[in-house]
CSV table of C-alpha atoms (C1' of nucleotides) in Angstrom, one decimal:
chain,number,residue,atom,x,y,z
A,20,UNK,CA,125.6,121.0,-11.7
A,21,UNK,CA,124.6,117.6,-11.0
A,22,UNK,CA,126.0,115.1,-13.9
A,23,UNK,CA,125.2,112.0,-14.1
A,24,UNK,CA,128.1,109.5,-13.0
A,25,UNK,CA,128.9,107.1,-15.5
A,26,UNK,CA,128.0,102.5,-14.7
A,27,UNK,CA,131.9,102.5,-14.8
A,28,UNK,CA,131.8,105.2,-12.1
A,29,UNK,CA,128.7,104.5,-10.5
A,30,UNK,CA,129.3,100.7,-9.9
A,31,UNK,CA,132.0,101.8,-7.6
A,32,UNK,CA,130.6,104.6,-5.1
A,33,UNK,CA,128.5,101.4,-4.9
A,34,UNK,CA,131.2,98.9,-3.8
A,35,UNK,CA,132.4,101.2,-1.8
A,36,UNK,CA,129.4,102.0,0.4
A,37,UNK,CA,129.1,98.0,0.8
A,38,UNK,CA,132.4,98.0,2.2
A,39,UNK,CA,131.5,101.3,4.5
A,40,UNK,CA,128.7,99.6,5.7
A,41,UNK,CA,130.3,96.2,6.3
A,42,UNK,CA,132.9,97.7,7.9
A,43,UNK,CA,130.3,99.4,10.1
A,44,UNK,CA,128.5,96.3,11.2
A,45,UNK,CA,131.7,94.4,12.0
A,46,UNK,CA,132.5,96.8,13.8
A,47,UNK,CA,129.4,97.0,15.9
A,48,UNK,CA,131.1,93.7,18.2
A,49,UNK,CA,135.0,95.1,17.7
A,50,UNK,CA,137.7,97.8,17.5
A,51,UNK,CA,139.4,99.6,14.1
A,52,UNK,CA,142.3,98.3,14.6
A,53,UNK,CA,141.6,95.1,14.8
A,54,UNK,CA,139.1,95.2,12.0
A,55,UNK,CA,141.1,92.9,9.2
A,56,UNK,CA,141.0,93.8,5.3
A,57,UNK,CA,139.9,90.6,4.9
A,58,UNK,CA,137.0,90.6,6.9
A,59,UNK,CA,135.5,94.0,5.1
A,60,UNK,CA,136.2,92.5,1.3
A,61,UNK,CA,134.4,89.2,2.8
A,62,UNK,CA,131.6,90.1,4.4
A,63,UNK,CA,131.2,92.1,1.2
A,64,UNK,CA,131.5,88.9,-1.4
A,65,UNK,CA,134.2,90.7,-3.2
A,66,UNK,CA,138.3,90.1,-3.6
A,67,UNK,CA,140.9,91.2,-0.9
A,68,UNK,CA,142.1,93.1,-3.6
A,69,UNK,CA,139.5,94.8,-4.7
A,70,UNK,CA,139.9,97.1,-1.5
A,71,UNK,CA,142.8,98.9,-2.2
A,72,UNK,CA,140.3,100.3,-5.6
A,73,UNK,CA,138.6,102.5,-2.6
A,74,UNK,CA,140.3,103.0,0.7
A,75,UNK,CA,144.4,102.4,1.1
A,76,UNK,CA,144.0,101.1,4.7
A,77,UNK,CA,141.9,99.7,7.2
A,78,UNK,CA,142.1,103.2,9.0
A,79,UNK,CA,141.7,105.7,5.8
A,80,UNK,CA,138.8,102.8,5.6
A,81,UNK,CA,137.4,104.2,9.1
A,82,UNK,CA,138.4,107.9,8.1
A,83,UNK,CA,135.7,107.9,5.7
A,84,UNK,CA,133.1,106.6,8.4
A,85,UNK,CA,134.4,109.4,10.5
A,86,UNK,CA,132.8,111.3,7.9
A,87,UNK,CA,130.0,109.6,7.0
A,88,UNK,CA,128.9,109.4,10.3
A,89,UNK,CA,129.5,113.4,12.0
A,90,UNK,CA,129.6,115.1,8.4
A,91,UNK,CA,126.2,114.7,7.5
A,92,UNK,CA,125.0,115.6,11.1
A,93,UNK,CA,126.3,119.4,10.9
A,94,UNK,CA,123.0,120.9,9.7
A,95,UNK,CA,120.7,119.2,12.0
A,96,UNK,CA,123.0,120.4,15.6
A,97,UNK,CA,122.1,124.0,15.0
A,98,UNK,CA,118.4,123.7,15.8
A,99,UNK,CA,119.3,121.8,18.4
A,100,UNK,CA,120.4,124.4,19.9
A,101,UNK,CA,118.7,126.7,18.1
A,102,UNK,CA,117.8,130.3,21.1
A,103,UNK,CA,113.4,129.1,20.4
A,104,UNK,CA,111.4,128.1,23.1
A,105,UNK,CA,111.5,128.3,27.0
A,106,UNK,CA,114.6,127.0,28.7
A,107,UNK,CA,112.9,123.6,29.5
A,108,UNK,CA,111.2,122.9,26.1
A,109,UNK,CA,114.9,123.7,24.6
A,110,UNK,CA,116.0,120.9,27.0
A,111,UNK,CA,113.6,118.1,25.5
A,112,UNK,CA,113.7,119.2,22.3
A,113,UNK,CA,117.5,118.3,22.0
A,114,UNK,CA,117.6,115.1,23.9
A,115,UNK,CA,114.5,114.2,22.1
A,116,UNK,CA,116.5,114.5,18.4
A,117,UNK,CA,119.3,112.9,20.4
A,118,UNK,CA,117.3,109.7,21.0
A,119,UNK,CA,115.7,109.8,17.2
A,120,UNK,CA,119.8,110.5,16.5
A,121,UNK,CA,120.9,107.2,18.5
A,122,UNK,CA,118.1,105.5,17.2
A,123,UNK,CA,117.9,106.0,13.3
A,124,UNK,CA,122.0,105.8,12.8
A,125,UNK,CA,123.0,103.2,16.1
A,126,UNK,CA,125.9,102.3,14.5
A,127,UNK,CA,127.5,105.1,13.0
A,128,UNK,CA,127.2,106.0,17.0
A,129,UNK,CA,128.8,103.8,18.1
A,130,UNK,CA,131.6,104.1,15.9
A,131,UNK,CA,132.3,107.2,16.7
A,132,UNK,CA,132.0,107.3,21.3
A,133,UNK,CA,134.8,103.9,20.8
A,134,UNK,CA,137.4,105.2,17.6
A,135,UNK,CA,136.8,108.3,19.8
A,136,UNK,CA,140.2,107.4,22.2
A,137,UNK,CA,140.5,104.5,20.3
A,138,UNK,CA,143.8,103.0,19.0
A,139,UNK,CA,144.2,104.8,15.1
A,140,UNK,CA,145.2,107.6,15.5
A,141,UNK,CA,144.7,108.9,11.5
A,142,UNK,CA,140.6,108.2,13.1
A,143,UNK,CA,141.5,109.9,16.7
A,144,UNK,CA,141.8,113.0,14.5
A,145,UNK,CA,139.5,113.3,12.6
A,146,UNK,CA,136.6,112.2,15.4
A,147,UNK,CA,138.6,115.6,17.0
A,148,UNK,CA,138.5,118.0,14.0
A,149,UNK,CA,134.5,117.9,13.3
A,150,UNK,CA,133.8,117.8,16.8
A,151,UNK,CA,136.0,120.7,17.2
A,152,UNK,CA,133.6,122.0,14.7
A,153,UNK,CA,131.2,121.1,16.0
A,154,UNK,CA,131.7,123.6,19.2
A,155,UNK,CA,132.2,126.1,17.3
A,156,UNK,CA,128.7,125.9,15.8
A,157,UNK,CA,127.5,125.5,19.3
A,158,UNK,CA,129.6,129.0,19.7
A,159,UNK,CA,127.6,130.9,17.5
A,160,UNK,CA,124.3,129.8,18.8
A,161,UNK,CA,124.4,130.1,21.7
A,162,UNK,CA,125.9,134.1,21.3
A,163,UNK,CA,122.7,134.9,19.4
A,164,UNK,CA,121.3,134.0,23.0
A,165,UNK,CA,120.7,137.6,25.2
A,166,UNK,CA,121.6,135.0,28.0
A,167,UNK,CA,125.4,134.9,26.8
A,168,UNK,CA,125.2,139.0,26.8
A,169,UNK,CA,129.4,139.9,28.1
A,170,UNK,CA,129.9,136.7,28.3
A,171,UNK,CA,133.6,136.8,27.7
A,172,UNK,CA,135.8,135.2,24.5
A,173,UNK,CA,136.8,132.0,25.8
A,174,UNK,CA,133.6,131.2,27.8
A,175,UNK,CA,130.7,130.0,25.0
A,176,UNK,CA,133.9,127.9,23.4
A,177,UNK,CA,134.2,126.2,26.8
A,178,UNK,CA,130.4,126.5,28.0
A,179,UNK,CA,130.2,124.8,24.2
A,180,UNK,CA,133.2,122.5,24.5
A,181,UNK,CA,130.8,121.1,27.4
A,182,UNK,CA,127.5,121.0,25.6
A,183,UNK,CA,129.0,119.2,22.8
A,184,UNK,CA,130.8,116.5,25.0
A,185,UNK,CA,127.1,116.5,27.6
A,186,UNK,CA,125.8,115.3,23.9
A,187,UNK,CA,127.6,112.4,23.6
A,188,UNK,CA,127.8,110.6,26.9
A,189,UNK,CA,123.7,111.2,26.4
A,190,UNK,CA,124.0,109.5,23.1
A,191,UNK,CA,126.3,106.6,24.3
A,192,UNK,CA,123.6,106.3,27.3
A,193,UNK,CA,120.5,105.5,24.6
A,194,UNK,CA,122.7,103.3,22.7
A,195,UNK,CA,123.9,101.5,26.0
A,196,UNK,CA,119.7,100.8,26.7
A,197,UNK,CA,119.1,100.6,22.9
A,198,UNK,CA,121.8,97.4,23.3
A,199,UNK,CA,119.8,95.7,26.3
A,200,UNK,CA,117.1,93.7,26.4
A,201,UNK,CA,114.4,95.1,24.6
A,202,UNK,CA,111.5,94.5,27.3
A,203,UNK,CA,114.1,96.9,29.5
A,204,UNK,CA,114.0,99.5,26.5
A,205,UNK,CA,111.2,101.7,27.7
A,206,UNK,CA,111.9,101.8,31.6
A,207,UNK,CA,115.9,102.5,30.5
A,208,UNK,CA,114.4,104.9,28.2
A,209,UNK,CA,112.8,106.7,30.9
A,210,UNK,CA,115.6,106.9,33.1
A,211,UNK,CA,118.4,108.3,30.9
A,212,UNK,CA,116.3,110.7,29.8
A,213,UNK,CA,115.4,112.0,33.3
A,214,UNK,CA,118.3,112.2,34.2
A,215,UNK,CA,120.0,113.5,30.5
A,216,UNK,CA,117.8,116.4,31.3
A,217,UNK,CA,118.6,116.4,34.8
A,218,UNK,CA,121.8,117.4,33.8
A,219,UNK,CA,121.2,119.8,30.5
A,220,UNK,CA,118.6,121.8,33.4
A,221,UNK,CA,121.7,122.1,35.7
A,222,UNK,CA,124.3,123.3,33.4
A,223,UNK,CA,121.7,125.5,32.3
A,224,UNK,CA,121.4,127.3,35.2
A,225,UNK,CA,124.6,127.3,36.1
A,226,UNK,CA,124.3,129.7,32.3
A,227,UNK,CA,122.4,131.5,33.8
A,228,UNK,CA,124.6,132.9,36.8
A,229,UNK,CA,128.0,132.3,35.1
A,230,UNK,CA,128.1,135.8,35.7
A,231,UNK,CA,128.1,136.7,39.4
B,8,UNK,CA,148.1,89.3,58.7
B,9,UNK,CA,150.4,89.6,56.1
B,10,UNK,CA,152.1,85.8,55.0
B,11,UNK,CA,155.3,85.8,52.9
B,12,UNK,CA,154.5,84.0,49.4
B,13,UNK,CA,156.6,81.1,49.0
B,14,UNK,CA,159.1,81.6,46.1
B,15,UNK,CA,156.1,80.2,43.7
B,16,UNK,CA,153.9,81.7,44.5
B,17,UNK,CA,156.1,85.0,44.5
B,18,UNK,CA,157.3,84.3,41.1
B,19,UNK,CA,154.1,84.2,39.5
B,20,UNK,CA,152.8,87.1,40.4
B,21,UNK,CA,155.8,88.5,39.5
B,22,UNK,CA,155.3,87.2,35.6
B,23,UNK,CA,151.6,88.0,35.5
B,24,UNK,CA,152.8,92.0,36.7
B,25,UNK,CA,155.3,91.4,34.1
B,26,UNK,CA,152.7,90.3,31.2
B,27,UNK,CA,150.0,93.0,32.8
B,28,UNK,CA,153.0,95.8,32.5
B,29,UNK,CA,154.2,94.5,28.5
B,30,UNK,CA,149.9,94.7,27.9
B,31,UNK,CA,149.4,98.0,29.1
B,32,UNK,CA,152.5,99.1,27.4
B,33,UNK,CA,151.1,97.6,23.6
B,34,UNK,CA,147.9,99.0,24.5
B,35,UNK,CA,149.3,102.1,24.5
B,36,UNK,CA,149.2,102.5,19.6
B,37,UNK,CA,146.0,100.2,19.4
B,38,UNK,CA,142.6,98.7,21.4
B,39,UNK,CA,142.8,95.7,23.9
B,40,UNK,CA,140.6,93.6,20.5
B,41,UNK,CA,143.2,93.4,18.6
B,42,UNK,CA,146.5,92.7,21.3
B,43,UNK,CA,147.4,89.3,20.2
B,44,UNK,CA,148.3,86.9,22.9
B,45,UNK,CA,151.9,86.2,22.0
B,46,UNK,CA,152.6,89.8,21.3
B,47,UNK,CA,152.3,90.1,25.0
B,48,UNK,CA,154.3,87.2,26.0
B,49,UNK,CA,157.2,88.7,23.7
B,50,UNK,CA,157.6,91.6,24.9
B,51,UNK,CA,158.3,89.5,28.2
B,52,UNK,CA,160.4,87.6,27.1
B,53,UNK,CA,158.5,84.2,27.7
B,54,UNK,CA,156.4,81.9,25.7
B,55,UNK,CA,153.2,82.2,24.2
B,56,UNK,CA,151.5,79.0,26.4
B,57,UNK,CA,152.7,80.5,29.9
B,58,UNK,CA,149.9,83.3,28.9
B,59,UNK,CA,147.7,80.3,29.7
B,60,UNK,CA,148.8,80.3,33.5
B,61,UNK,CA,148.0,83.2,33.9
B,62,UNK,CA,144.7,84.5,32.1
B,63,UNK,CA,141.8,82.5,29.8
B,64,UNK,CA,142.5,85.4,26.8
B,65,UNK,CA,143.0,88.7,26.4
B,66,UNK,CA,139.5,90.2,27.5
B,67,UNK,CA,140.4,88.6,31.1
B,68,UNK,CA,143.6,90.0,31.3
B,69,UNK,CA,141.4,93.6,29.9
B,70,UNK,CA,139.3,92.8,33.2
B,71,UNK,CA,142.6,93.0,35.0
B,72,UNK,CA,143.9,96.2,33.8
B,73,UNK,CA,140.5,97.4,34.6
B,74,UNK,CA,141.1,96.2,38.5
B,75,UNK,CA,144.6,98.0,38.2
B,76,UNK,CA,143.7,100.8,36.8
B,77,UNK,CA,140.8,102.2,39.2
B,78,UNK,CA,141.0,99.7,42.0
B,79,UNK,CA,142.8,102.1,43.9
B,80,UNK,CA,141.9,105.0,43.0
B,81,UNK,CA,138.6,105.0,45.1
B,82,UNK,CA,140.4,105.9,48.3
B,83,UNK,CA,142.2,109.2,45.9
B,84,UNK,CA,137.8,110.2,44.9
B,85,UNK,CA,136.8,110.6,48.0
B,86,UNK,CA,139.6,114.1,48.6
B,87,UNK,CA,139.4,114.6,45.3
B,88,UNK,CA,135.9,116.3,46.4
B,89,UNK,CA,135.7,116.8,49.9
B,90,UNK,CA,133.3,119.8,51.0
B,91,UNK,CA,136.5,121.9,52.5
B,92,UNK,CA,137.6,124.8,51.8
B,93,UNK,CA,135.8,127.6,49.7
B,94,UNK,CA,133.8,126.2,46.8
B,95,UNK,CA,137.1,128.2,43.6
B,96,UNK,CA,139.5,126.6,45.9
B,97,UNK,CA,137.6,122.9,46.2
B,98,UNK,CA,137.9,123.2,41.8
B,99,UNK,CA,141.1,124.3,42.1
B,100,UNK,CA,142.4,121.0,44.3
B,101,UNK,CA,140.8,118.5,42.0
B,102,UNK,CA,141.3,120.1,38.7
B,103,UNK,CA,145.0,118.9,40.0
B,104,UNK,CA,144.4,116.2,41.3
B,105,UNK,CA,143.3,115.1,37.7
B,106,UNK,CA,146.7,116.4,36.4
B,107,UNK,CA,149.3,114.4,38.0
B,108,UNK,CA,147.1,111.4,38.1
B,109,UNK,CA,147.4,111.5,34.3
B,110,UNK,CA,150.7,112.6,34.8
B,111,UNK,CA,151.6,109.3,37.7
B,112,UNK,CA,150.1,107.1,35.4
B,113,UNK,CA,149.4,108.0,31.4
B,114,UNK,CA,148.9,104.7,30.1
B,115,UNK,CA,146.0,103.6,33.1
B,116,UNK,CA,144.2,106.7,32.0
B,117,UNK,CA,144.8,105.9,27.9
B,118,UNK,CA,143.3,102.1,28.8
B,119,UNK,CA,140.5,103.6,30.6
B,120,UNK,CA,139.2,105.8,27.7
B,121,UNK,CA,139.4,104.1,25.1
B,122,UNK,CA,138.1,100.9,27.1
B,123,UNK,CA,135.1,102.4,28.2
B,124,UNK,CA,133.6,102.7,25.1
B,125,UNK,CA,135.9,99.9,23.2
B,126,UNK,CA,135.1,96.7,21.4
B,127,UNK,CA,135.5,94.3,24.0
B,128,UNK,CA,132.0,93.4,26.5
B,129,UNK,CA,132.9,91.9,29.4
B,130,UNK,CA,135.2,95.4,29.8
B,131,UNK,CA,133.5,97.6,29.1
B,132,UNK,CA,131.1,96.0,31.9
B,133,UNK,CA,134.2,96.6,33.7
B,134,UNK,CA,135.0,100.0,33.6
B,135,UNK,CA,131.1,100.9,34.1
B,136,UNK,CA,130.8,99.4,37.3
B,137,UNK,CA,134.3,100.5,38.5
B,138,UNK,CA,132.4,104.7,37.3
B,139,UNK,CA,129.3,103.8,38.4
B,140,UNK,CA,130.9,102.5,42.5
B,141,UNK,CA,132.7,106.0,41.9
B,142,UNK,CA,129.8,108.2,41.3
B,143,UNK,CA,128.4,106.6,44.1
B,144,UNK,CA,131.5,107.3,46.5
B,145,UNK,CA,130.8,111.1,45.2
B,146,UNK,CA,127.2,111.2,45.7
B,147,UNK,CA,128.3,109.9,49.8
B,148,UNK,CA,130.3,112.4,49.4
B,149,UNK,CA,128.2,115.6,48.5
B,150,UNK,CA,125.6,114.7,50.5
B,151,UNK,CA,127.7,115.7,53.1
B,152,UNK,CA,127.7,119.0,51.9
B,153,UNK,CA,125.1,121.9,52.9
B,154,UNK,CA,124.1,122.9,49.6
B,155,UNK,CA,122.7,119.9,48.8
B,156,UNK,CA,120.2,120.0,51.6
B,157,UNK,CA,116.7,119.3,50.3
B,158,UNK,CA,118.0,117.8,47.1
B,159,UNK,CA,115.6,114.6,45.9
B,160,UNK,CA,116.8,111.7,45.2
B,161,UNK,CA,118.0,111.2,42.1
B,162,UNK,CA,119.5,114.3,41.9
B,163,UNK,CA,122.7,113.6,44.3
B,164,UNK,CA,123.3,110.6,41.5
B,165,UNK,CA,122.7,112.7,38.4
B,166,UNK,CA,125.7,115.1,39.7
B,167,UNK,CA,127.7,112.8,40.5
B,168,UNK,CA,128.1,111.1,37.3
B,169,UNK,CA,127.7,114.8,35.9
B,170,UNK,CA,131.2,114.7,38.2
B,171,UNK,CA,132.5,111.7,36.8
B,172,UNK,CA,132.7,112.1,33.8
B,173,UNK,CA,133.9,115.8,34.1
B,174,UNK,CA,136.8,113.7,35.5
B,175,UNK,CA,137.2,111.7,33.1
B,176,UNK,CA,136.9,113.9,29.8
B,177,UNK,CA,139.7,116.1,31.8
B,178,UNK,CA,142.1,113.8,32.3
B,179,UNK,CA,141.7,112.8,28.3
B,180,UNK,CA,142.1,116.0,27.4
B,181,UNK,CA,145.1,116.5,30.1
B,182,UNK,CA,146.4,113.2,27.5
B,183,UNK,CA,146.2,115.0,25.1
B,184,UNK,CA,148.5,117.7,26.3
B,185,UNK,CA,151.2,114.8,27.3
B,186,UNK,CA,151.3,112.9,24.1
B,187,UNK,CA,151.8,116.9,22.5
B,188,UNK,CA,155.5,118.1,21.6
B,189,UNK,CA,157.0,118.6,24.8
B,190,UNK,CA,157.2,122.3,24.1
B,191,UNK,CA,154.1,122.9,24.1
B,192,UNK,CA,152.8,121.2,27.0
B,193,UNK,CA,153.2,124.1,29.5
B,194,UNK,CA,151.2,126.4,27.3
B,195,UNK,CA,148.5,123.8,26.7
B,196,UNK,CA,148.8,122.9,29.9
B,197,UNK,CA,148.0,125.7,31.1
B,198,UNK,CA,145.1,126.3,28.3
B,199,UNK,CA,142.9,123.2,29.6
B,200,UNK,CA,143.5,123.8,32.7
B,201,UNK,CA,141.8,127.0,32.3
B,202,UNK,CA,139.7,125.0,30.2
B,203,UNK,CA,139.2,122.8,33.2
B,204,UNK,CA,138.0,125.2,35.8
B,205,UNK,CA,135.9,127.2,34.0
B,206,UNK,CA,133.7,124.0,33.6
B,207,UNK,CA,133.9,122.9,36.8
B,208,UNK,CA,132.7,126.3,37.8
B,209,UNK,CA,129.7,126.3,36.0
B,210,UNK,CA,128.4,123.6,36.9
B,211,UNK,CA,128.7,124.6,40.3
B,212,UNK,CA,127.0,127.1,39.9
B,213,UNK,CA,124.1,125.2,38.6
B,214,UNK,CA,124.3,123.1,41.7
B,215,UNK,CA,123.8,126.1,43.6
B,216,UNK,CA,120.8,127.1,42.5
B,217,UNK,CA,119.0,124.0,41.9
B,218,UNK,CA,116.1,124.5,43.7
B,219,UNK,CA,115.0,127.5,42.3
C,25,DA,C1',164.9,61.8,51.7
C,26,DC,C1',161.1,61.3,48.5
C,27,DA,C1',156.4,61.8,45.5
C,28,DT,C1',153.9,65.4,44.4
C,29,DG,C1',152.0,70.1,42.1
C,30,DC,C1',152.8,73.8,39.2
C,31,DA,C1',154.9,77.2,36.7
C,32,DG,C1',157.1,77.7,31.7
C,33,DT,C1',158.9,74.9,27.4
C,34,DT,C1',159.5,73.2,23.4
C,35,DA,C1',156.8,71.3,19.1
C,36,DA,C1',153.3,71.5,16.0
C,37,DC,C1',148.5,72.4,14.1
C,38,DA,C1',145.7,74.9,10.9
C,39,DA,C1',144.2,79.3,9.9
C,40,DC,C1',144.3,83.2,9.1
C,41,DC,C1',146.3,88.2,7.7
C,42,DG,C1',148.5,92.2,4.0
C,43,DT,C1',150.5,92.5,0.0
C,44,DT,C1',152.4,91.7,-4.3
C,45,DC,C1',152.4,91.0,-9.3
C,46,DT,C1',149.3,89.1,-13.6
C,47,DC,C1',145.3,88.7,-16.1
C,48,DT,C1',140.6,89.8,-17.2
C,49,DG,C1',136.3,92.0,-19.4
C,50,DG,C1',133.4,95.7,-20.4
C,51,DA,C1',132.8,100.8,-19.8
C,52,DA,C1',135.1,105.3,-21.5
C,53,DT,C1',137.4,107.3,-24.9
C,54,DT,C1',138.7,107.8,-29.2
D,25,DA,C1',135.7,99.8,-34.8
D,26,DA,C1',139.6,99.8,-32.5
D,27,DT,C1',141.7,101.2,-28.8
D,28,DT,C1',142.7,102.8,-24.0
D,29,DC,C1',141.5,102.7,-19.4
D,30,DC,C1',140.3,99.8,-15.0
D,31,DA,C1',137.5,97.8,-11.2
D,32,DG,C1',137.4,93.7,-10.0
D,33,DA,C1',139.8,88.3,-9.8
D,34,DG,C1',143.4,84.5,-8.7
D,35,DA,C1',146.9,83.1,-7.5
D,36,DA,C1',150.5,82.3,-4.4
D,37,DC,C1',154.1,85.0,-0.8
D,38,DG,C1',156.1,85.2,3.8
D,39,DG,C1',154.4,86.0,8.6
D,40,DT,C1',151.5,85.9,12.0
D,41,DT,C1',147.6,84.4,14.9
D,42,DG,C1',145.2,81.1,18.7
D,43,DT,C1',145.0,76.9,20.7
D,44,DT,C1',146.5,71.6,21.3
D,45,DA,C1',149.6,68.4,23.7
D,46,DA,C1',153.9,66.7,25.9
D,47,DC,C1',157.9,67.8,28.1
D,48,DT,C1',161.0,69.6,32.2
D,49,DG,C1',163.4,71.3,36.6
D,50,DC,C1',162.7,72.9,40.7
D,51,DA,C1',160.2,74.7,45.3
D,52,DT,C1',156.2,72.6,48.5
D,53,DG,C1',154.0,69.3,51.2
D,54,DT,C1',154.6,65.2,53.3
DNA sequence: ACATGCAGTTAACAACCGTTCTCTGGAATT
DNA sequence: AATTCCAGAGAACGGTTGTTAACTGCATGT
């Protein structure tokens, strides 16, 4: 099934990826709506016109970045909220997974947090779609938990959205820690972990007593 | 105490406010990091160099916009979460207040949601500070509720932050409705109201059972 | 009445932007 | 071996940007 790409196409994908990487790096200090096409090509070391061989515009590149940042995250989501182990352990596992992800892909996390409400409409739309998919997958996982026995139609989805928002908020907090001075990192990581743990725990309690 | 401003200073504040208004309008379709100084002055009808009489840079203007958008919100916060009436009524009142605020100041809400994680560091910092103040005020209000009897030190603040995040998230959803087509507005407003109500209710339940 | 202060104007600068058109060299196809 | 295809290069375009300097006119304080 996997056909070896020709030298031609392989080289093209390589510069395409270089453009995406350079853009992501440049977006650490600005928003997508101010990212220039020449700025990106300059960072890669190619002519400005080469950009058009891969993307119609920087907004188009932004949509591609959304796929890269969120598309590969779906398999992880299910295990994050999977219903194995006691509640307390599940919370700890989920937060640990978030922290690891932020550590591994800080630029991706920043990009999503920044452009979710950013100034480029197609990118906002793409993020909205992906997050809605996440919520649906979380919903499926939540439905399998005995605690959700007898829940109404919209109730599961509203809890799923609450969880997704909470994950993003927590990821953003971990990112802020990562951006701060290194000597405060350990303390602040503990602090954020504690805060997120309590919030998750409280939401879990509300979940348990939903049908009262 | 209120000293009548001279013609001089009054006119200055007038153009300053015009710059802020124009910037806010321009920021509906882009992020602050791509907002040009000339763009703003052109919209007001004033020379580009006049900008410097009021702001050092567009980032500086952004910080001023944060004050305008959030500074006047503090008195409202307390009444929003004040502990009067039964829980169900309080939730409805809070969400109604949020909806009204989004309706009255949509551009302010969009600006805060967009620039909270935006590409301009001083503005992010200013928003972070204001939101932290909000959380503190919410904490004070929560402490007066009998339900919070016996809560630990950090617990109240973590709940306060959860509420603040929830308010912002809800406001953002109402804003999306406002940006959509008019014929869907009524339905989608009901939908968002219902979603936010359930989430608030669930958090309230978690709050009631926190000390188990 | 006169001198000062200062919000806003005018003009000019070098630097940057997105986009178009033309060209080239080497991989892909025949 | 000859031909086609196409990722990337090069040059040029009209237009925009932030910033500087020197100015004007009017409200202000003496």
